[in-house]
Amino acid sequence: MAEELKLFRTWSSVFALRIVWALKIKGVEYETIFEDLSNKSPSLLQYNPVHKKVPVLVHNGKPIAESLVILEYIDETWRETPLLPEDPYERAMARFWAKFGDDKVLTSIFWGVFLKEGKEQEEAMVEAMEHLQFLEDELKGKTFFGGERIGFVDLALGWLANMISIFEEVAGLKMVDEDKFPLLAAWMQEFADSPIIKDNWPPRDKLIAKFQALRDAKLAAAASK
Amino acid sequence: MANSDHIVLLDYSVSPFAMRVRLALAAKGVEYLIKEEDLTQSKSSLLLKVNPVHKKIPVLIHNGKPVCESLIIVEYIDEVWKDRCRLLPADPYQRAKAKFWADFIDKMVYPSGYKVWAANGEVQEAGKKEFIDRIKMLEGELKSNPYFGGETLGFLDIAFLPLYYWFHTLETFGKFSIEAECPKLVAWGKRCMEEEFVYTSLPHPHKVYDLVVDYKKKMGI
């Protein structure tokens, strides 16, 4: 059967990158459609009318949206190199940490620390550090969150391995101190250098420019209130 | 995995998140112990121990091991007691759709609902419109089936049902009729309420209202 697999993404979306990683780890061929979110294609709006966002995976004409849902779909459809463990309790833990990454870690670091300044940033930093400590503790005795090899949680948290240094450079402060978070810092390096992962990062200079502009705009808007 | 299982649920009777877990356990016919957490008081040491990350209910403690986050717990229950009453469909695409819409309820519907029962004035009005717009999208997913799960109640029904039990509360605080806007959804809710495992697990919608009034008063909302 001729499979048709399309991934709608942007060049910089960390959520879409998860899907790129998962498909490449599984050795699955697919077509990429790059979107400009300021000018969304009719296809994107047709395939994700609810959120109108990337990533969207379209498999034989059937769309799946929300990156963690897509990851599970990929894991269930292409069974080689499993991303989630087999044991139900371990699976529940993996889902928990992936959700924690999006709900708490990403929110506090990006919306809290990166896009703010002054007292608001300080408060967000305290919260972010608490969240990172949970991740640090979770890595005890492991190379990856998935254990000996990359798994679901590593892909979900993988944005840290690249975006933290971008945020640190643009905002001019340290977020993941190797002394405070040795295991997390080591994981970030290990993950970033892993085969497949290391070949698929978006260009650093473009990311710096994009996030510098984002931060400047956000701070300017906040200041003018 | 039968009589040797020890299952405790850290619960709060009117929490729509905890309700999901009670529904899933009842659907599977699993026996468990309820430890009610009073959300108007300071958190118990047990809760802080089993959910140090979020410090929230529900928490399912299965043979001493805690599982947190309601939808993750429901999926865990479905995977552990996989020999009966399947909640998620077998087909990966149908599973993805069910999970997508459950995630939609959490991300988009609950925050709007909160504005309806906990806020006033303009915020509440905006919340009402948002809420109706969003549950209408869910209503569309029923298509011509009696349940979101098709012929029988499934994962998405369980994810959404507690909110149906909150409709009366939302209508009373918001002074609007959800049935007028979403008759199919209300028909679905009434259909679900007839199931024994549902009505034995959840407080009646009028009781939900009384409990929420009490909660609001104690919390100064």
GROMACS .gro file of C-alpha atoms in nm:
model
  446
    1MET     CA    1   0.000   0.000   0.000
    2ALA     CA    2   0.139   0.343  -0.092
    3GLU     CA    3   0.147   0.542   0.230
    4GLU     CA    4   0.095   0.915   0.213
    5LEU     CA    5   0.243   1.098   0.509
    6LYS     CA    6   0.265   1.476   0.534
    7LEU     CA    7   0.393   1.690   0.817
    8PHE     CA    8   0.283   2.052   0.837
    9ARG     CA    9   0.543   2.246   1.031
   10THR     CA   10   0.733   2.572   1.059
   11TRP     CA   11   1.113   2.598   1.048
   12SER     CA   12   1.132   2.694   1.416
   13SER     CA   13   0.845   2.519   1.597
   14VAL     CA   14   0.982   2.305   1.881
   15PHE     CA   15   0.655   2.110   1.882
   16ALA     CA   16   0.691   2.018   1.516
   17LEU     CA   17   1.054   1.920   1.574
   18ARG     CA   18   0.935   1.643   1.806
   19ILE     CA   19   0.751   1.488   1.514
   20VAL     CA   20   1.052   1.521   1.282
   21TRP     CA   21   1.265   1.339   1.540
   22ALA     CA   22   1.008   1.064   1.599
   23LEU     CA   23   0.959   0.992   1.228
   24LYS     CA   24   1.333   0.986   1.160
   25ILE     CA   25   1.401   0.763   1.463
   26LYS     CA   26   1.140   0.521   1.328
   27GLY     CA   27   1.283   0.548   0.974
   28VAL     CA   28   0.950   0.661   0.831
   29GLU     CA   29   0.944   0.862   0.505
   30TYR     CA   30   0.726   1.170   0.488
   31GLU     CA   31   0.668   1.494   0.300
   32THR     CA   32   0.725   1.827   0.473
   33ILE     CA   33   0.503   2.128   0.419
   34PHE     CA   34   0.644   2.446   0.570
   35GLU     CA   35   0.384   2.694   0.689
   36ASP     CA   36   0.402   3.068   0.735
   37LEU     CA   37   0.184   3.123   1.040
   38SER     CA   38   0.114   3.482   0.941
   39ASN     CA   39  -0.039   3.344   0.620
   40LYS     CA   40  -0.180   3.000   0.694
   41SER     CA   41  -0.248   2.774   0.401
   42PRO     CA   42  -0.604   2.656   0.324
   43SER     CA   43  -0.475   2.301   0.381
   44LEU     CA   44  -0.360   2.376   0.735
   45LEU     CA   45  -0.692   2.540   0.816
   46GLN     CA   46  -0.874   2.241   0.669
   47TYR     CA   47  -0.665   1.984   0.860
   48ASN     CA   48  -0.658   2.169   1.193
   49PRO     CA   49  -0.969   2.387   1.205
   50VAL     CA   50  -0.984   2.377   1.585
   51HIS     CA   51  -0.642   2.520   1.673
   52LYS     CA   52  -0.508   2.627   1.330
   53LYS     CA   53  -0.156   2.540   1.448
   54VAL     CA   54   0.142   2.325   1.357
   55PRO     CA   55   0.237   2.049   1.377
   56VAL     CA   56  -0.028   1.851   1.194
   57LEU     CA   57   0.046   1.503   1.067
   58VAL     CA   58  -0.172   1.384   0.780
   59HIS     CA   59  -0.161   1.009   0.725
   60ASN     CA   60  -0.342   0.885   0.415
   61GLY     CA   61  -0.558   1.197   0.426
   62LYS     CA   62  -0.641   1.170   0.798
   63PRO     CA   63  -0.514   1.459   1.012
   64ILE     CA   64  -0.379   1.436   1.365
   65ALA     CA   65  -0.300   1.749   1.568
   66GLU     CA   66  -0.134   1.827   1.907
   67SER     CA   67   0.227   1.710   1.917
   68LEU     CA   68   0.206   1.468   2.212
   69VAL     CA   69  -0.105   1.306   2.059
   70ILE     CA   70   0.081   1.280   1.727
   71LEU     CA   71   0.382   1.118   1.898
   72GLU     CA   72   0.161   0.848   2.049
   73TYR     CA   73  -0.009   0.793   1.712
   74ILE     CA   74   0.330   0.748   1.546
   75ASP     CA   75   0.441   0.508   1.820
   76GLU     CA   76   0.126   0.296   1.778
   77THR     CA   77   0.133   0.296   1.398
   78TRP     CA   78   0.505   0.227   1.341
   79ARG     CA   79   0.602  -0.017   1.613
   80GLU     CA   80   0.979  -0.043   1.561
   81THR     CA   81   1.202   0.150   1.802
   82PRO     CA   82   0.924   0.214   2.056
   83LEU     CA   83   0.912   0.556   2.220
   84LEU     CA   84   0.683   0.469   2.511
   85PRO     CA   85   0.764   0.182   2.751
   86GLU     CA   86   0.542  -0.127   2.764
   87ASP     CA   87   0.453  -0.128   3.132
   88PRO     CA   88   0.132   0.073   3.205
   89TYR     CA   89   0.282   0.244   3.511
   90GLU     CA   90   0.597   0.345   3.323
   91ARG     CA   91   0.377   0.471   3.038
   92ALA     CA   92   0.174   0.681   3.281
   93MET     CA   93   0.497   0.827   3.422
   94ALA     CA   94   0.624   0.911   3.071
   95ARG     CA   95   0.297   1.085   2.983
   96PHE     CA   96   0.310   1.271   3.314
   97TRP     CA   97   0.659   1.412   3.258
   98ALA     CA   98   0.588   1.505   2.897
   99LYS     CA   99   0.277   1.697   3.008
  100PHE     CA  100   0.472   1.857   3.294
  101GLY     CA  101   0.728   1.974   3.040
  102ASP     CA  102   0.466   2.154   2.832
  103ASP     CA  103   0.235   2.277   3.109
  104LYS     CA  104   0.497   2.391   3.360
  105VAL     CA  105   0.857   2.392   3.235
  106LEU     CA  106   0.795   2.551   2.897
  107THR     CA  107   0.542   2.797   3.039
  108SER     CA  108   0.764   2.917   3.324
  109ILE     CA  109   1.082   2.938   3.115
  110PHE     CA  110   0.940   3.087   2.797
  111TRP     CA  111   0.643   3.297   2.910
  112GLY     CA  112   0.778   3.364   3.258
  113VAL     CA  113   1.155   3.407   3.241
  114PHE     CA  114   1.229   3.474   2.876
  115LEU     CA  115   0.948   3.713   2.788
  116LYS     CA  116   0.960   3.915   3.111
  117GLU     CA  117   1.205   4.131   3.302
  118GLY     CA  118   1.258   4.274   3.651
  119LYS     CA  119   1.057   4.143   3.944
  120GLU     CA  120   0.819   3.936   3.726
  121GLN     CA  121   1.119   3.761   3.571
  122GLU     CA  122   1.272   3.694   3.914
  123GLU     CA  123   0.953   3.534   4.038
  124ALA     CA  124   0.921   3.323   3.724
  125MET     CA  125   1.284   3.217   3.763
  126VAL     CA  126   1.215   3.080   4.114
  127GLU     CA  127   0.927   2.876   3.973
  128ALA     CA  128   1.131   2.760   3.673
  129MET     CA  129   1.413   2.643   3.901
  130GLU     CA  130   1.167   2.435   4.105
  131HIS     CA  131   1.041   2.270   3.788
  132LEU     CA  132   1.393   2.200   3.662
  133GLN     CA  133   1.479   2.039   3.995
  134PHE     CA  134   1.200   1.784   3.938
  135LEU     CA  135   1.356   1.699   3.600
  136GLU     CA  136   1.702   1.677   3.758
  137ASP     CA  137   1.569   1.428   4.016
  138GLU     CA  138   1.396   1.226   3.745
  139LEU     CA  139   1.730   1.175   3.564
  140LYS     CA  140   1.900   1.002   3.860
  141GLY     CA  141   2.064   0.681   3.743
  142LYS     CA  142   1.965   0.739   3.380
  143THR     CA  143   2.136   0.867   3.066
  144PHE     CA  144   1.809   0.967   2.904
  145PHE     CA  145   1.462   1.014   3.054
  146GLY     CA  146   1.376   0.703   2.854
  147GLY     CA  147   1.657   0.509   3.023
  148GLU     CA  148   1.941   0.381   2.804
  149ARG     CA  149   1.803   0.528   2.487
  150ILE     CA  150   1.591   0.823   2.375
  151GLY     CA  151   1.220   0.787   2.444
  152PHE     CA  152   0.893   0.978   2.458
  153VAL     CA  153   0.992   1.211   2.741
  154ASP     CA  154   1.328   1.295   2.579
  155LEU     CA  155   1.150   1.401   2.261
  156ALA     CA  156   0.894   1.601   2.460
  157LEU     CA  157   1.164   1.782   2.659
  158GLY     CA  158   1.417   1.793   2.376
  159TRP     CA  159   1.354   2.161   2.310
  160LEU     CA  160   1.553   2.233   2.630
  161ALA     CA  161   1.869   2.098   2.469
  162ASN     CA  162   1.864   2.371   2.206
  163MET     CA  163   1.635   2.652   2.315
  164ILE     CA  164   1.782   2.708   2.662
  165SER     CA  165   2.109   2.837   2.517
  166ILE     CA  166   1.914   3.058   2.274
  167PHE     CA  167   1.703   3.201   2.558
  168GLU     CA  168   2.012   3.248   2.775
  169GLU     CA  169   2.196   3.436   2.503
  170VAL     CA  170   1.903   3.661   2.409
  171ALA     CA  171   1.785   3.734   2.764
  172GLY     CA  172   2.138   3.759   2.903
  173LEU     CA  173   2.096   3.528   3.199
  174LYS     CA  174   2.177   3.170   3.299
  175MET     CA  175   1.884   2.935   3.327
  176VAL     CA  176   2.038   2.588   3.351
  177ASP     CA  177   2.347   2.615   3.570
  178GLU     CA  178   2.565   2.301   3.535
  179ASP     CA  179   2.654   2.321   3.905
  180LYS     CA  180   2.289   2.330   4.014
  181PHE     CA  181   2.161   2.085   3.752
  182PRO     CA  182   2.452   1.857   3.654
  183LEU     CA  183   2.235   1.569   3.532
  184LEU     CA  184   2.006   1.795   3.329
  185ALA     CA  185   2.302   1.978   3.172
  186ALA     CA  186   2.464   1.643   3.085
  187TRP     CA  187   2.136   1.515   2.934
  188MET     CA  188   2.098   1.833   2.728
  189GLN     CA  189   2.444   1.777   2.580
  190GLU     CA  190   2.392   1.403   2.527
  191PHE     CA  191   2.055   1.460   2.359
  192ALA     CA  192   2.178   1.745   2.139
  193ASP     CA  193   2.471   1.533   2.015
  194SER     CA  194   2.265   1.219   1.949
  195PRO     CA  195   2.241   1.090   1.593
  196ILE     CA  196   1.932   1.222   1.411
  197ILE     CA  197   1.878   1.491   1.678
  198LYS     CA  198   2.204   1.669   1.599
  199ASP     CA  199   2.126   1.681   1.226
  200ASN     CA  200   1.787   1.842   1.266
  201TRP     CA  201   1.825   2.157   1.474
  202PRO     CA  202   1.698   2.475   1.307
  203PRO     CA  203   1.975   2.726   1.219
  204ARG     CA  204   2.101   2.893   1.536
  205ASP     CA  205   2.148   3.242   1.393
  206LYS     CA  206   1.792   3.247   1.260
  207LEU     CA  207   1.660   3.134   1.599
  208ILE     CA  208   1.857   3.404   1.781
  209ALA     CA  209   1.719   3.671   1.548
  210LYS     CA  210   1.361   3.543   1.578
  211PHE     CA  211   1.359   3.519   1.955
  212GLN     CA  212   1.541   3.849   1.999
  213ALA     CA  213   1.266   4.017   1.798
  214LEU     CA  214   0.996   3.832   1.997
  215ARG     CA  215   1.145   3.938   2.330
  216ASP     CA  216   1.193   4.300   2.224
  217ALA     CA  217   0.833   4.324   2.102
  218LYS     CA  218   0.691   4.164   2.418
  219LEU     CA  219   0.890   4.386   2.655
  220ALA     CA  220   0.804   4.697   2.456
  221ALA     CA  221   0.433   4.610   2.468
  222ALA     CA  222   0.450   4.548   2.843
  223ALA     CA  223   0.635   4.877   2.901
  224SER     CA  224   0.382   5.082   2.707
  225LYS     CA  225   0.091   4.965   2.928
  226MET     CA  226  -0.436  -0.872   3.920
  227ALA     CA  227  -0.751  -0.920   4.126
  228ASN     CA  228  -0.815  -0.933   4.499
  229SER     CA  229  -0.457  -0.852   4.590
  230ASP     CA  230  -0.488  -0.503   4.435
  231HIS     CA  231  -0.490  -0.213   4.677
  232ILE     CA  232  -0.634   0.099   4.516
  233VAL     CA  233  -0.679   0.437   4.682
  234LEU     CA  234  -0.818   0.747   4.515
  235LEU     CA  235  -0.737   1.090   4.658
  236ASP     CA  236  -1.064   1.252   4.567
  237TYR     CA  237  -1.291   1.555   4.591
  238SER     CA  238  -1.650   1.467   4.511
  239VAL     CA  239  -1.737   1.768   4.297
  240SER     CA  240  -1.403   1.799   4.112
  241PRO     CA  241  -1.469   1.722   3.744
  242PHE     CA  242  -1.116   1.582   3.719
  243ALA     CA  243  -1.168   1.339   4.007
  244MET     CA  244  -1.509   1.247   3.864
  245ARG     CA  245  -1.338   1.116   3.550
  246VAL     CA  246  -1.134   0.870   3.756
  247ARG     CA  247  -1.436   0.751   3.955
  248LEU     CA  248  -1.620   0.691   3.627
  249ALA     CA  249  -1.332   0.492   3.478
  250LEU     CA  250  -1.292   0.274   3.788
  251ALA     CA  251  -1.668   0.212   3.802
  252ALA     CA  252  -1.685   0.131   3.430
  253LYS     CA  253  -1.420  -0.135   3.487
  254GLY     CA  254  -1.584  -0.263   3.807
  255VAL     CA  255  -1.268  -0.199   4.007
  256GLU     CA  256  -1.297  -0.172   4.386
  257TYR     CA  257  -1.114   0.109   4.556
  258LEU     CA  258  -1.094   0.320   4.869
  259ILE     CA  259  -1.175   0.692   4.859
  260LYS     CA  260  -0.973   0.937   5.064
  261GLU     CA  261  -1.155   1.267   5.039
  262GLU     CA  262  -0.930   1.570   5.032
  263ASP     CA  263  -1.094   1.893   5.153
  264LEU     CA  264  -0.988   2.151   4.896
  265THR     CA  265  -1.107   2.435   5.118
  266GLN     CA  266  -0.849   2.336   5.380
  267SER     CA  267  -0.470   2.304   5.366
  268LYS     CA  268  -0.338   2.006   5.172
  269SER     CA  269  -0.293   1.676   5.352
  270SER     CA  270   0.056   1.535   5.404
  271LEU     CA  271  -0.048   1.231   5.197
  272LEU     CA  272  -0.139   1.449   4.899
  273LEU     CA  273   0.191   1.640   4.922
  274LYS     CA  274   0.376   1.309   4.938
  275VAL     CA  275   0.207   1.138   4.642
  276ASN     CA  276   0.180   1.443   4.417
  277PRO     CA  277   0.474   1.668   4.509
  278VAL     CA  278   0.485   1.819   4.159
  279HIS     CA  279   0.130   1.957   4.132
  280LYS     CA  280  -0.010   1.897   4.483
  281LYS     CA  281  -0.353   1.833   4.330
  282ILE     CA  282  -0.622   1.569   4.323
  283PRO     CA  283  -0.708   1.329   4.175
  284VAL     CA  284  -0.426   1.089   4.255
  285LEU     CA  285  -0.470   0.716   4.203
  286ILE     CA  286  -0.247   0.512   4.430
  287HIS     CA  287  -0.223   0.157   4.291
  288ASN     CA  288  -0.039  -0.084   4.520
  289GLY     CA  289   0.148   0.212   4.668
  290LYS     CA  290   0.241   0.370   4.334
  291PRO     CA  291   0.081   0.708   4.258
  292VAL     CA  292  -0.053   0.814   3.917
  293CYS     CA  293  -0.146   1.181   3.867
  294GLU     CA  294  -0.334   1.390   3.607
  295SER     CA  295  -0.692   1.274   3.541
  296LEU     CA  296  -0.667   1.180   3.172
  297ILE     CA  297  -0.337   0.999   3.232
  298ILE     CA  298  -0.503   0.810   3.519
  299VAL     CA  299  -0.802   0.712   3.300
  300GLU     CA  300  -0.569   0.583   3.030
  301TYR     CA  301  -0.368   0.394   3.295
  302ILE     CA  302  -0.688   0.231   3.425
  303ASP     CA  303  -0.780   0.134   3.069
  304GLU     CA  304  -0.439  -0.027   3.014
  305VAL     CA  305  -0.419  -0.212   3.346
  306TRP     CA  306  -0.775  -0.353   3.335
  307LYS     CA  307  -0.760  -0.416   2.964
  308ASP     CA  308  -0.963  -0.736   2.981
  309ARG     CA  309  -1.295  -0.555   3.016
  310CYS     CA  310  -1.497  -0.255   2.898
  311ARG     CA  311  -1.244  -0.099   2.662
  312LEU     CA  312  -1.240   0.282   2.698
  313LEU     CA  313  -1.001   0.384   2.420
  314PRO     CA  314  -1.066   0.235   2.076
  315ALA     CA  315  -0.819  -0.012   1.925
  316ASP     CA  316  -0.754   0.188   1.608
  317PRO     CA  317  -0.464   0.438   1.646
  318TYR     CA  318  -0.641   0.712   1.448
  319GLN     CA  319  -0.960   0.685   1.656
  320ARG     CA  320  -0.745   0.686   1.971
  321ALA     CA  321  -0.570   1.002   1.854
  322LYS     CA  322  -0.904   1.172   1.788
  323ALA     CA  323  -1.035   1.080   2.135
  324LYS     CA  324  -0.717   1.212   2.299
  325PHE     CA  325  -0.721   1.527   2.087
  326TRP     CA  326  -1.074   1.615   2.200
  327ALA     CA  327  -1.004   1.527   2.564
  328ASP     CA  328  -0.704   1.761   2.549
  329PHE     CA  329  -0.933   2.024   2.391
  330ILE     CA  330  -1.170   1.995   2.689
  331ASP     CA  331  -0.884   2.058   2.932
  332LYS     CA  332  -0.713   2.337   2.738
  333MET     CA  333  -1.015   2.521   2.598
  334VAL     CA  334  -1.343   2.420   2.762
  335TYR     CA  335  -1.255   2.410   3.133
  336PRO     CA  336  -1.095   2.757   3.141
  337SER     CA  337  -1.408   2.904   2.979
  338GLY     CA  338  -1.629   2.713   3.223
  339TYR     CA  339  -1.429   2.857   3.511
  340LYS     CA  340  -1.511   3.210   3.398
  341VAL     CA  341  -1.880   3.119   3.403
  342TRP     CA  342  -1.897   2.985   3.759
  343ALA     CA  343  -1.621   3.183   3.927
  344ALA     CA  344  -1.625   3.525   3.760
  345ASN     CA  345  -1.868   3.812   3.712
  346GLY     CA  346  -1.958   4.089   3.471
  347GLU     CA  347  -1.772   4.113   3.142
  348VAL     CA  348  -1.538   3.824   3.217
  349GLN     CA  349  -1.833   3.596   3.286
  350GLU     CA  350  -2.017   3.711   2.973
  351ALA     CA  351  -1.710   3.645   2.759
  352GLY     CA  352  -1.673   3.308   2.931
  353LYS     CA  353  -2.031   3.210   2.848
  354LYS     CA  354  -1.990   3.282   2.479
  355GLU     CA  355  -1.653   3.107   2.466
  356PHE     CA  356  -1.790   2.806   2.654
  357ILE     CA  357  -2.085   2.760   2.419
  358ASP     CA  358  -1.871   2.806   2.108
  359ARG     CA  359  -1.628   2.544   2.232
  360ILE     CA  360  -1.875   2.279   2.348
  361LYS     CA  361  -2.057   2.319   2.016
  362MET     CA  362  -1.736   2.195   1.851
  363LEU     CA  363  -1.748   1.890   2.076
  364GLU     CA  364  -2.116   1.838   2.002
  365GLY     CA  365  -2.022   1.807   1.636
  366GLU     CA  366  -1.804   1.508   1.721
  367LEU     CA  367  -2.105   1.306   1.835
  368LYS     CA  368  -2.222   1.285   1.472
  369SER     CA  369  -2.506   1.032   1.466
  370ASN     CA  370  -2.373   0.817   1.750
  371PRO     CA  371  -2.533   0.778   2.090
  372TYR     CA  372  -2.193   0.828   2.257
  373PHE     CA  373  -1.856   0.983   2.169
  374GLY     CA  374  -1.721   0.628   2.193
  375GLY     CA  375  -1.973   0.512   1.930
  376GLU     CA  376  -2.223   0.252   2.045
  377THR     CA  377  -2.087   0.246   2.399
  378LEU     CA  378  -1.938   0.498   2.643
  379GLY     CA  379  -1.565   0.545   2.596
  380PHE     CA  380  -1.269   0.761   2.689
  381LEU     CA  381  -1.404   1.087   2.552
  382ASP     CA  382  -1.745   1.033   2.713
  383ILE     CA  383  -1.571   0.988   3.048
  384ALA     CA  384  -1.350   1.292   2.984
  385PHE     CA  385  -1.652   1.513   2.914
  386LEU     CA  386  -1.927   1.369   3.135
  387PRO     CA  387  -1.827   1.547   3.460
  388LEU     CA  388  -1.870   1.875   3.277
  389TYR     CA  389  -2.224   1.774   3.183
  390TYR     CA  390  -2.287   1.724   3.556
  391TRP     CA  391  -2.170   2.083   3.599
  392PHE     CA  392  -2.408   2.224   3.332
  393HIS     CA  393  -2.681   2.303   3.588
  394THR     CA  394  -2.424   2.487   3.803
  395LEU     CA  395  -2.294   2.685   3.505
  396GLU     CA  396  -2.648   2.767   3.387
  397THR     CA  397  -2.750   2.889   3.731
  398PHE     CA  398  -2.444   3.109   3.783
  399GLY     CA  399  -2.439   3.225   3.422
  400LYS     CA  400  -2.814   3.267   3.387
  401PHE     CA  401  -2.829   3.096   3.049
  402SER     CA  402  -2.952   2.773   2.896
  403ILE     CA  403  -2.698   2.528   2.758
  404GLU     CA  404  -2.975   2.299   2.632
  405ALA     CA  405  -3.109   2.576   2.409
  406GLU     CA  406  -2.769   2.601   2.239
  407CYS     CA  407  -2.658   2.237   2.246
  408PRO     CA  408  -2.961   2.005   2.258
  409LYS     CA  409  -2.770   1.706   2.121
  410LEU     CA  410  -2.511   1.736   2.395
  411VAL     CA  411  -2.774   1.755   2.667
  412ALA     CA  412  -2.948   1.449   2.518
  413TRP     CA  413  -2.612   1.268   2.529
  414GLY     CA  414  -2.565   1.366   2.894
  415LYS     CA  415  -2.910   1.242   2.991
  416ARG     CA  416  -2.842   0.916   2.808
  417CYS     CA  417  -2.516   0.867   3.002
  418MET     CA  418  -2.685   0.947   3.333
  419GLU     CA  419  -2.905   0.641   3.288
  420GLU     CA  420  -2.606   0.408   3.316
  421GLU     CA  421  -2.572   0.259   3.662
  422PHE     CA  422  -2.196   0.299   3.680
  423VAL     CA  423  -2.244   0.670   3.604
  424TYR     CA  424  -2.518   0.764   3.847
  425THR     CA  425  -2.359   0.564   4.129
  426SER     CA  426  -2.026   0.745   4.080
  427LEU     CA  427  -2.129   1.108   4.052
  428PRO     CA  428  -2.330   1.347   4.272
  429HIS     CA  429  -2.655   1.459   4.108
  430PRO     CA  430  -2.620   1.789   3.912
  431HIS     CA  431  -2.830   1.972   4.175
  432LYS     CA  432  -2.600   1.840   4.447
  433VAL     CA  433  -2.301   1.960   4.241
  434TYR     CA  434  -2.451   2.309   4.247
  435ASP     CA  435  -2.494   2.303   4.627
  436LEU     CA  436  -2.136   2.183   4.672
  437VAL     CA  437  -2.000   2.453   4.439
  438VAL     CA  438  -2.196   2.726   4.622
  439ASP     CA  439  -2.043   2.600   4.945
  440TYR     CA  440  -1.694   2.585   4.790
  441LYS     CA  441  -1.723   2.940   4.654
  442LYS     CA  442  -1.831   3.072   4.992
  443LYS     CA  443  -1.546   2.902   5.179
  444MET     CA  444  -1.286   3.009   4.925
  445GLY     CA  445  -1.417   3.364   4.896
  446ILE     CA  446  -1.474   3.336   4.520
   0.00000   0.00000   0.00000
